[in-house]
Each structure stands twice: as structure tokens, then as C-alpha cells.
């Protein structure tokens, strides 16, 4: 402290100004670093997470379309109307497969990969049930509970 006391007032003010300037530069550096980190995080969210969410929503929408149209096919008796509805199912499945392949190309964590594998297993099982119920409906003329699906229903 004796060193500072021996300095003239101009030197003391200059030293105080220099220290203040160094602190301001340090705070600015920390701020710029934080902004760069936030930018990287937002870029990751926009480039990866938003794309994943868009494709996942597309998958859900296509499953909804197939389920709704499958119900319609099962209720229809007119072969021409059924053929039109089956084309909708094929288009929805094609869109589903396109979105699924695009989703597969995006970077994924182990948890994401496990979840996608589970989705694929459920999709395969659901397609089997829907194909079986559709085949059953082609062979019967009465509306009653579908034997192909009754074993896969959850208990009441």
C-alpha cells in the first residue's frame, strides 16, 4: 500500500482507470463467451431438435391417417370405395417411411436410438394387426368383433 501512497494523483487515477478498463474487458469477454454458447445451443435446437420434432409429428400424423382410413375401409362394402381408401393408406405409409428414413439420418443419442427401435417394433406389430383385420373384413359380410384383434386388446 505504501507504493500507491507514493504515487501522484494522476498516476493513481490512471491506475484506477486501467484496472476498471481491465474489469470491463473481462466482463465483456465473459458475456461474449456466454452469447457464443447460447448461439451454439440454439443452433443445435434449430438444426437437430426441431427437425426431429417435425419428423416425429409427421410420423404421428401418418399413423393417425392410417388408423382413421383403416376404420373406414373396415366399414365399407363398396370395392371401389375401399380401393380409394387403400390408396390413402399406401400414401400415408409411404410418407411415414420417408419421414422415418429422414429421422434415421439425423444424429441421435443412445436413448433416441432405443426409442426409435421401440417405435419400429410397435409399427411392425400394428401393421400386422391392421393387415390381418383388413384381410378378415374382405372375407366376411357381418360387423362383429374382429377375431384377429380381440387377442391384442388390453383387458378391461
Coordinates of N, CA, C and O in Angstrom, one line a residue:
X1 N 0.8 -1.2 0.0 CA 0.0 0.0 0.0 C 0.9 1.3 0.0 O 0.4 2.3 -0.4
X2 N 2.0 1.1 0.5 CA 2.9 2.3 0.5 C 3.3 2.7 -0.9 O 3.5 3.9 -1.1
X3 N 3.3 1.7 -1.8 CA 3.6 2.0 -3.2 C 2.6 3.0 -3.8 O 2.9 3.9 -4.5
X4 N 1.3 2.7 -3.5 CA 0.2 3.5 -4.0 C 0.2 4.9 -3.4 O 0.0 5.9 -4.1
X5 N 0.6 5.0 -2.1 CA 0.6 6.3 -1.4 C 1.7 7.2 -2.0 O 1.5 8.4 -2.0
X6 N 2.7 6.6 -2.5 CA 3.8 7.4 -3.0 C 3.6 7.9 -4.5 O 4.3 8.7 -4.9
X7 N 2.5 7.4 -5.1 CA 2.2 7.8 -6.5 C 1.5 9.2 -6.4 O 0.7 9.5 -5.5
X8 N 1.7 9.9 -7.5 CA 1.0 11.2 -7.6 C -0.5 10.9 -8.0 O -0.8 9.8 -8.4
X9 N -1.4 11.8 -7.8 CA -2.8 11.7 -8.0 C -3.1 11.3 -9.5 O -4.0 10.5 -9.7
X10 N -2.4 11.8 -10.4 CA -2.6 11.5 -11.8 C -2.3 10.0 -12.1 O -3.0 9.3 -12.8
X11 N -1.2 9.5 -11.5 CA -0.8 8.1 -11.7 C -1.8 7.2 -11.0 O -2.2 6.1 -11.5
X12 N -2.3 7.6 -9.8 CA -3.4 6.8 -9.1 C -4.6 6.7 -9.9 O -5.2 5.7 -10.0
X13 N -5.0 7.9 -10.5 CA -6.2 7.9 -11.3 C -6.0 7.0 -12.6 O -6.9 6.3 -13.0
X14 N -4.9 7.1 -13.1 CA -4.6 6.3 -14.3 C -4.6 4.8 -14.0 O -5.1 4.0 -14.8
X15 N -4.0 4.4 -12.8 CA -4.0 3.0 -12.4 C -5.5 2.6 -12.2 O -5.8 1.5 -12.6
X16 N -6.3 3.4 -11.5 CA -7.7 3.0 -11.2 C -8.4 2.9 -12.5 O -9.2 2.0 -12.7
X17 N -8.2 3.8 -13.5 CA -8.8 3.8 -14.8 C -8.4 2.5 -15.5 O -9.3 1.8 -16.1
X18 N -7.2 2.1 -15.5 CA -6.7 0.9 -16.1 C -7.3 -0.3 -15.6 O -7.7 -1.2 -16.3
X19 N -7.4 -0.4 -14.2 CA -8.0 -1.6 -13.6 C -9.5 -1.7 -13.9 O -10.0 -2.8 -14.2
X20 N -10.1 -0.5 -14.0 CA -11.6 -0.5 -14.3 C -11.7 -1.0 -15.8 O -12.6 -1.8 -16.1
X21 N -10.9 -0.5 -16.6 CA -10.9 -0.9 -18.0 C -10.7 -2.4 -18.2 O -11.4 -3.1 -18.9
X22 N -9.7 -3.0 -17.4 CA -9.5 -4.4 -17.4 C -10.7 -5.2 -17.0 O -11.0 -6.2 -17.6
X23 N -11.3 -4.7 -15.9 CA -12.5 -5.4 -15.4 C -13.7 -5.4 -16.4 O -14.4 -6.4 -16.6
X24 N -13.8 -4.2 -17.1 CA -14.9 -4.1 -18.1 C -14.6 -5.1 -19.3 O -15.5 -5.7 -19.8
X25 N -13.3 -5.1 -19.7 CA -13.0 -6.1 -20.8 C -13.2 -7.5 -20.4 O -13.6 -8.3 -21.2
X26 N -12.9 -7.9 -19.1 CA -13.1 -9.2 -18.6 C -14.6 -9.5 -18.6 O -15.0 -10.6 -19.1
X27 N -15.5 -8.6 -18.2 CA -16.9 -8.8 -18.2 C -17.4 -9.0 -19.6 O -18.3 -9.8 -19.9
X28 N -16.9 -8.1 -20.5 CA -17.3 -8.2 -21.9 C -16.9 -9.6 -22.5 O -17.7 -10.2 -23.3
X29 N -15.7 -10.1 -22.2 CA -15.3 -11.3 -22.7 C -16.1 -12.5 -22.2 O -16.5 -13.4 -23.0
X30 N -16.5 -12.5 -20.9 CA -17.4 -13.5 -20.3 C -18.8 -13.4 -21.0 O -19.4 -14.4 -21.4
X31 N -19.2 -12.2 -21.2 CA -20.5 -12.0 -21.9 C -20.5 -12.5 -23.3 O -21.4 -13.2 -23.8
X32 N -19.5 -12.2 -24.1 CA -19.3 -12.7 -25.5 C -19.3 -14.3 -25.5 O -19.8 -14.9 -26.4
X33 N -18.5 -14.8 -24.6 CA -18.4 -16.3 -24.5 C -19.8 -16.9 -24.2 O -20.2 -17.9 -24.8
X34 N -20.5 -16.3 -23.3 CA -21.9 -16.8 -23.0 C -22.8 -16.7 -24.2 O -23.6 -17.6 -24.4
X35 N -22.7 -15.6 -24.9 CA -23.5 -15.4 -26.1 C -23.2 -16.5 -27.1 O -24.1 -17.0 -27.8
X36 N -21.9 -16.8 -27.3 CA -21.5 -17.8 -28.2 C -22.0 -19.2 -27.8 O -22.5 -19.9 -28.7
X37 N -22.0 -19.5 -26.5 CA -22.5 -20.8 -26.0 C -24.0 -20.8 -26.3 O -24.6 -21.9 -26.7
X38 N -24.7 -19.7 -26.0 CA -26.2 -19.7 -26.3 C -26.5 -19.9 -27.8 O -27.4 -20.6 -28.2
X39 N -25.6 -19.3 -28.6 CA -25.8 -19.4 -30.1 C -25.6 -20.9 -30.5 O -26.4 -21.4 -31.3
X40 N -24.6 -21.5 -30.0 CA -24.4 -22.9 -30.3 C -25.6 -23.8 -29.8 O -26.0 -24.7 -30.6
X41 N -26.1 -23.5 -28.7 CA -27.3 -24.3 -28.1 C -28.5 -24.0 -29.0 O -29.2 -25.0 -29.4
X42 N -28.8 -22.8 -29.4 CA -29.9 -22.5 -30.2 C -29.8 -23.1 -31.6 O -30.7 -23.6 -32.2
X43 N -28.6 -23.1 -32.1 CA -28.3 -23.7 -33.4 C -28.6 -25.2 -33.3 O -29.2 -25.8 -34.2
X44 N -28.2 -25.8 -32.3 CA -28.4 -27.3 -32.1 C -29.9 -27.5 -32.0 O -30.4 -28.5 -32.6
X45 N -30.6 -26.7 -31.3 CA -32.1 -26.9 -31.1 C -32.7 -26.7 -32.5 O -33.6 -27.6 -32.9
X46 N -32.3 -25.7 -33.2 CA -33.0 -25.5 -34.5 C -32.6 -26.5 -35.6 O -33.5 -27.1 -36.3
X47 N -31.3 -26.9 -35.6 CA -30.9 -27.8 -36.7 C -31.2 -29.2 -36.4 O -31.4 -30.0 -37.3
X48 N -31.2 -29.7 -35.1 CA -31.4 -31.1 -34.8 C -32.7 -31.3 -34.2 O -33.5 -32.1 -34.7
X49 N -33.0 -30.7 -33.0 CA -34.2 -31.0 -32.3 C -35.5 -30.6 -33.0 O -36.4 -31.3 -33.0
X50 N -35.5 -29.5 -33.7 CA -36.7 -29.0 -34.4 C -36.9 -30.0 -35.6 O -38.1 -30.3 -35.9
X51 N -35.9 -30.4 -36.3 CA -36.1 -31.4 -37.4 C -36.6 -32.7 -36.9 O -37.5 -33.3 -37.4
X52 N -36.0 -33.2 -35.7 CA -36.5 -34.4 -35.1 C -38.0 -34.3 -34.7 O -38.8 -35.2 -35.0
X53 N -38.4 -33.1 -34.2 CA -39.7 -32.9 -33.8 C -40.7 -32.9 -35.0 O -41.8 -33.4 -34.9
X54 N -40.2 -32.2 -36.0 CA -41.0 -32.2 -37.2 C -41.3 -33.6 -37.8 O -42.4 -33.9 -38.2
X55 N -40.2 -34.4 -37.9 CA -40.4 -35.7 -38.4 C -41.2 -36.6 -37.5 O -42.0 -37.4 -37.9
X56 N -41.0 -36.4 -36.2 CA -41.8 -37.2 -35.2 C -43.3 -36.8 -35.3 O -44.2 -37.7 -35.3
X57 N -43.6 -35.6 -35.5 CA -45.0 -35.1 -35.7 C -45.6 -35.7 -37.0 O -46.7 -36.1 -37.1
X58 N -44.7 -35.8 -38.0 CA -45.2 -36.3 -39.3 C -45.5 -37.8 -39.1 O -46.5 -38.3 -39.6
X59 N -44.6 -38.5 -38.4 CA -44.9 -40.0 -38.1 C -46.3 -40.1 -37.4 O -47.1 -41.0 -37.7
X60 N -46.5 -39.3 -36.4 CA -47.7 -39.4 -35.6 C -48.9 -39.1 -36.5 O -50.0 -39.8 -36.4
X61 N -48.8 -38.1 -37.4 CA -49.9 -37.7 -38.3 C -50.2 -38.9 -39.2 O -51.4 -39.2 -39.5
X62 N -49.2 -39.5 -39.8 CA -49.4 -40.6 -40.7 C -50.0 -41.8 -40.1 O -50.9 -42.4 -40.6
X63 N -49.6 -42.1 -38.8 CA -50.2 -43.2 -38.1 C -51.7 -42.9 -37.9 O -52.6 -43.7 -38.0
X64 N -52.0 -41.6 -37.5 CA -53.4 -41.2 -37.3 C -54.2 -41.4 -38.6 O -55.3 -41.9 -38.6
X65 N -53.6 -41.0 -39.8 CA -54.3 -41.1 -41.0 C -54.6 -42.6 -41.4 O -55.7 -43.0 -41.7
X66 N -53.6 -43.4 -41.2 CA -53.7 -44.9 -41.5 C -54.8 -45.5 -40.6 O -55.7 -46.2 -41.0
X67 N -54.8 -45.1 -39.3 CA -55.8 -45.7 -38.4 C -57.2 -45.2 -38.8 O -58.2 -46.0 -38.8
X68 N -57.4 -44.0 -39.1 CA -58.7 -43.4 -39.4 C -59.2 -44.0 -40.7 O -60.3 -44.5 -40.9
X69 N -58.3 -44.1 -41.7 CA -58.7 -44.7 -43.0 C -58.9 -46.2 -42.9 O -59.9 -46.7 -43.6
X70 N -58.2 -46.9 -42.1 CA -58.4 -48.3 -41.9 C -59.7 -48.6 -41.3 O -60.4 -49.5 -41.8
X71 N -60.2 -47.8 -40.4 CA -61.5 -47.9 -39.8 C -62.6 -47.8 -40.9 O -63.5 -48.5 -41.0
X72 N -62.3 -46.8 -41.8 CA -63.3 -46.6 -42.9 C -63.3 -47.8 -43.8 O -64.4 -48.2 -44.3
X73 N -62.1 -48.3 -44.2 CA -62.0 -49.5 -45.0 C -62.8 -50.6 -44.4 O -63.5 -51.4 -45.1
X74 N -62.6 -50.8 -43.1 CA -63.3 -52.0 -42.5 C -64.8 -51.8 -42.5 O -65.6 -52.8 -42.5
X75 N -65.3 -50.6 -42.6 CA -66.8 -50.3 -42.5 C -67.4 -50.3 -43.9 O -68.6 -50.5 -44.1
X76 N -66.6 -50.1 -44.9 CA -67.1 -50.0 -46.3 C -67.4 -51.4 -46.9 O -66.7 -52.4 -46.6
X77 N -68.4 -51.4 -47.8 CA -68.8 -52.6 -48.5 C -68.5 -52.5 -50.0 O -68.3 -53.5 -50.7
X78 N -68.4 -51.2 -50.5 CA -68.2 -51.0 -51.9 C -66.7 -51.2 -52.3 O -65.8 -50.5 -51.7
X79 N -66.3 -52.1 -53.2 CA -64.9 -52.3 -53.5 C -64.2 -51.1 -54.1 O -63.0 -50.9 -53.8
X80 N -64.9 -50.3 -54.9 CA -64.3 -49.1 -55.5 C -63.9 -48.1 -54.4 O -62.8 -47.5 -54.4
X81 N -64.8 -47.9 -53.4 CA -64.6 -47.0 -52.3 C -63.4 -47.5 -51.5 O -62.6 -46.8 -51.0
X82 N -63.4 -48.8 -51.2 CA -62.3 -49.4 -50.5 C -61.0 -49.2 -51.2 O -60.0 -48.9 -50.5
X83 N -61.0 -49.4 -52.5 CA -59.7 -49.2 -53.2 C -59.2 -47.8 -53.1 O -58.0 -47.5 -53.0
X84 N -60.1 -46.8 -53.1 CA -59.7 -45.4 -53.0 C -59.1 -45.2 -51.6 O -58.1 -44.5 -51.4
X85 N -59.7 -45.8 -50.6 CA -59.2 -45.6 -49.2 C -57.9 -46.3 -49.0 O -57.0 -45.8 -48.3
X86 N -57.7 -47.5 -49.6 CA -56.5 -48.2 -49.5 C -55.3 -47.4 -50.1 O -54.2 -47.4 -49.6
X87 N -55.6 -46.7 -51.2 CA -54.6 -45.8 -51.8 C -54.2 -44.7 -50.8 O -53.0 -44.4 -50.7
X88 N -55.1 -44.2 -50.0 CA -54.8 -43.2 -49.0 C -53.8 -43.9 -47.9 O -52.9 -43.2 -47.4
X89 N -54.1 -45.1 -47.6 CA -53.3 -45.8 -46.6 C -51.9 -46.0 -47.2 O -50.9 -45.8 -46.5
X90 N -51.8 -46.4 -48.4 CA -50.5 -46.6 -49.1 C -49.7 -45.3 -49.1 O -48.5 -45.3 -48.8
X91 N -50.4 -44.2 -49.4 CA -49.7 -42.9 -49.4 C -49.2 -42.5 -48.1 O -48.1 -41.9 -47.9
X92 N -50.1 -42.7 -47.0 CA -49.7 -42.4 -45.7 C -48.5 -43.2 -45.2 O -47.6 -42.7 -44.6
X93 N -48.5 -44.5 -45.6 CA -47.4 -45.4 -45.2 C -46.1 -45.0 -45.9 O -45.0 -45.0 -45.3
X94 N -46.2 -44.5 -47.2 CA -45.1 -44.0 -47.9 C -44.5 -42.8 -47.2 O -43.3 -42.7 -47.0
X95 N -45.4 -41.9 -46.9 CA -45.0 -40.7 -46.2 C -44.3 -41.0 -44.8 O -43.3 -40.4 -44.4
X96 N -44.9 -42.0 -44.1 CA -44.4 -42.4 -42.8 C -42.9 -42.9 -43.0 O -42.0 -42.6 -42.3
X97 N -42.8 -43.8 -44.0 CA -41.4 -44.4 -44.3 C -40.4 -43.3 -44.7 O -39.3 -43.4 -44.3
X98 N -40.9 -42.3 -45.4 CA -40.0 -41.2 -45.8 C -39.5 -40.4 -44.6 O -38.3 -40.2 -44.4
X99 N -40.5 -40.1 -43.7 CA -40.1 -39.4 -42.5 C -39.3 -40.2 -41.6 O -38.3 -39.7 -41.0
X100 N -39.5 -41.5 -41.5 CA -38.8 -42.4 -40.7 C -37.3 -42.5 -41.2 O -36.4 -42.5 -40.4
X101 N -37.1 -42.6 -42.5 CA -35.8 -42.7 -43.0 C -35.0 -41.3 -42.8 O -33.8 -41.3 -42.5
X102 N -35.7 -40.2 -42.9 CA -35.1 -38.9 -42.7 C -34.7 -38.8 -41.2 O -33.7 -38.2 -40.9
X103 N -35.6 -39.3 -40.3 CA -35.3 -39.2 -38.9 C -34.1 -40.1 -38.6 O -33.3 -39.8 -37.7
X104 N -34.0 -41.2 -39.3 CA -32.9 -42.1 -39.0 C -31.5 -41.5 -39.4 O -30.5 -41.8 -38.8
X105 N -31.5 -40.6 -40.4 CA -30.3 -39.9 -40.8 C -29.8 -38.9 -39.9 O -28.6 -38.5 -39.9
X106 N -30.6 -38.4 -39.0 CA -30.2 -37.3 -38.1 C -29.4 -37.9 -36.9 O -29.6 -39.0 -36.6
X107 N -28.5 -37.1 -36.3 CA -27.7 -37.6 -35.2 C -28.7 -37.9 -34.0 O -29.6 -37.2 -33.8
X108 N -28.4 -39.0 -33.4 CA -29.2 -39.5 -32.3 C -28.4 -40.0 -31.1 O -27.3 -40.6 -31.3
X109 N -28.9 -39.8 -29.9 CA -28.2 -40.3 -28.7 C -28.6 -41.8 -28.6 O -29.5 -42.3 -29.4
X110 N -28.1 -42.5 -27.6 CA -28.4 -43.9 -27.4 C -29.9 -44.0 -27.0 O -30.6 -44.9 -27.4
X111 N -30.4 -43.1 -26.2 CA -31.8 -43.1 -25.8 C -32.7 -42.9 -27.0 O -33.7 -43.6 -27.1
X112 N -32.3 -42.0 -27.9 CA -33.1 -41.8 -29.1 C -33.1 -43.0 -30.0 O -34.2 -43.4 -30.5
X113 N -32.0 -43.7 -30.1 CA -31.9 -44.9 -30.9 C -32.8 -46.0 -30.3 O -33.5 -46.7 -31.1
X114 N -32.8 -46.1 -29.0 CA -33.6 -47.1 -28.4 C -35.1 -46.8 -28.6 O -35.9 -47.7 -28.8
X115 N -35.4 -45.6 -28.5 CA -36.8 -45.2 -28.6 C -37.3 -45.4 -30.1 O -38.4 -45.9 -30.3
X116 N -36.4 -45.1 -31.0 CA -36.8 -45.4 -32.4 C -36.9 -46.8 -32.7 O -37.8 -47.3 -33.5
X117 N -36.1 -47.7 -32.1 CA -36.2 -49.1 -32.3 C -37.5 -49.6 -31.7 O -38.2 -50.5 -32.3
X118 N -37.9 -49.1 -30.6 CA -39.2 -49.4 -29.9 C -40.4 -49.0 -30.9 O -41.3 -49.7 -31.0
X119 N -40.3 -47.8 -31.4 CA -41.3 -47.3 -32.4 C -41.4 -48.2 -33.6 O -42.5 -48.6 -34.0
X120 N -40.3 -48.7 -34.1 CA -40.3 -49.6 -35.2 C -40.9 -50.9 -34.9 O -41.7 -51.5 -35.7
X121 N -40.7 -51.4 -33.7 CA -41.3 -52.7 -33.3 C -42.8 -52.5 -33.2 O -43.6 -53.4 -33.6
X122 N -43.2 -51.4 -32.6 CA -44.7 -51.2 -32.4 C -45.3 -51.0 -33.8 O -46.4 -51.5 -34.1
X123 N -44.6 -50.3 -34.7 CA -45.2 -50.1 -36.1 C -45.3 -51.4 -36.8 O -46.3 -51.6 -37.5
X124 N -44.4 -52.3 -36.7 CA -44.4 -53.6 -37.3 C -45.6 -54.4 -36.8 O -46.4 -55.0 -37.5
X125 N -45.8 -54.4 -35.5 CA -46.9 -55.1 -34.8 C -48.2 -54.5 -35.3 O -49.2 -55.2 -35.6
X126 N -48.3 -53.2 -35.3 CA -49.6 -52.5 -35.7 C -49.9 -52.8 -37.2 O -51.0 -53.1 -37.5
X127 N -48.9 -52.8 -38.0 CA -49.2 -53.2 -39.5 C -49.6 -54.6 -39.6 O -50.5 -54.9 -40.4
X128 N -49.1 -55.5 -38.8 CA -49.6 -56.9 -38.8 C -51.0 -57.0 -38.4 O -51.8 -57.6 -39.1
X129 N -51.4 -56.3 -37.4 CA -52.8 -56.3 -36.9 C -53.7 -55.7 -38.0 O -54.8 -56.2 -38.3
X130 N -53.3 -54.6 -38.5 CA -54.1 -53.9 -39.5 C -54.3 -54.7 -40.8 O -55.4 -54.8 -41.4
X131 N -53.2 -55.4 -41.2 CA -53.3 -56.2 -42.4 C -54.2 -57.4 -42.1 O -55.0 -57.7 -43.0
X132 N -54.1 -58.0 -41.0 CA -54.9 -59.1 -40.6 C -56.4 -58.7 -40.5 O -57.3 -59.4 -41.1
X133 N -56.7 -57.6 -39.9 CA -58.1 -57.2 -39.8 C -58.6 -56.8 -41.2 O -59.8 -57.1 -41.4
X134 N -57.8 -56.2 -42.0 CA -58.3 -55.9 -43.4 C -58.6 -57.2 -44.2 O -59.6 -57.2 -44.9
X135 N -57.8 -58.2 -44.0 CA -58.0 -59.5 -44.7 C -59.3 -60.1 -44.2 O -60.0 -60.7 -45.0
X136 N -59.5 -60.1 -42.9 CA -60.7 -60.6 -42.3 C -61.9 -59.9 -42.8 O -62.9 -60.6 -43.1
X137 N -61.9 -58.6 -42.9 CA -63.0 -57.9 -43.4 C -63.4 -58.2 -44.8 O -64.6 -58.2 -45.2
X138 N -62.4 -58.5 -45.6 CA -62.7 -58.9 -47.0 C -63.5 -60.2 -47.1 O -64.2 -60.4 -48.1
X139 N -63.3 -61.1 -46.1 CA -64.0 -62.4 -46.2 C -65.3 -62.5 -45.5 O -66.0 -63.5 -45.6
X140 N -65.7 -61.5 -44.7 CA -66.9 -61.5 -44.0 C -67.9 -60.4 -44.4 O -67.4 -59.3 -44.8
X141 N -69.1 -60.6 -44.2 CA -70.1 -59.5 -44.6 C -70.8 -59.0 -43.3 O -71.5 -58.0 -43.4
X142 N -70.6 -59.5 -42.2 CA -71.2 -59.1 -41.0 C -70.3 -58.3 -40.1 O -69.1 -58.5 -40.1
X143 N -70.8 -57.3 -39.4 CA -70.0 -56.5 -38.5 C -70.1 -57.1 -37.1 O -71.1 -57.1 -36.5
X144 N -69.0 -57.7 -36.7 CA -68.9 -58.2 -35.3 C -67.5 -58.0 -34.9 O -66.6 -57.6 -35.7
X145 N -67.1 -58.2 -33.6 CA -65.8 -58.0 -33.2 C -64.8 -58.8 -34.0 O -65.1 -60.0 -34.3
X146 N -63.7 -58.2 -34.4 CA -62.7 -58.9 -35.2 C -61.9 -59.9 -34.4 O -61.2 -59.5 -33.5
X147 N -62.0 -61.2 -34.8 CA -61.2 -62.1 -34.0 C -59.7 -61.9 -34.1 O -59.0 -62.3 -33.2
X148 N -59.2 -61.3 -35.2 CA -57.8 -61.1 -35.3 C -57.3 -60.1 -34.3 O -56.1 -60.1 -34.0
X149 N -58.1 -59.2 -33.8 CA -57.7 -58.1 -33.0 C -58.1 -58.4 -31.5 O -57.5 -57.7 -30.6
X150 N -59.0 -59.2 -31.2 CA -59.5 -59.4 -29.9 C -58.4 -59.9 -28.9 O -58.4 -59.5 -27.7
X151 N -57.5 -60.7 -29.4 CA -56.4 -61.1 -28.5 C -55.4 -60.0 -28.2 O -54.7 -60.1 -27.3
X152 N -55.4 -59.0 -29.0 CA -54.4 -57.9 -28.8 C -55.0 -56.7 -28.1 O -54.3 -55.7 -27.9
X153 N -56.3 -56.8 -27.7 CA -56.9 -55.7 -27.0 C -56.4 -55.7 -25.5 O -56.3 -56.8 -24.9
X154 N -56.3 -54.6 -24.9 CA -56.0 -54.6 -23.5 C -57.1 -55.1 -22.6 O -58.3 -54.9 -23.0
X155 N -56.9 -55.7 -21.5 CA -58.0 -56.1 -20.6 C -58.8 -54.9 -20.1 O -58.3 -53.8 -19.9
X156 N -60.1 -55.2 -19.9 CA -61.0 -54.1 -19.4 C -60.8 -53.9 -17.9 O -60.4 -54.6 -17.1

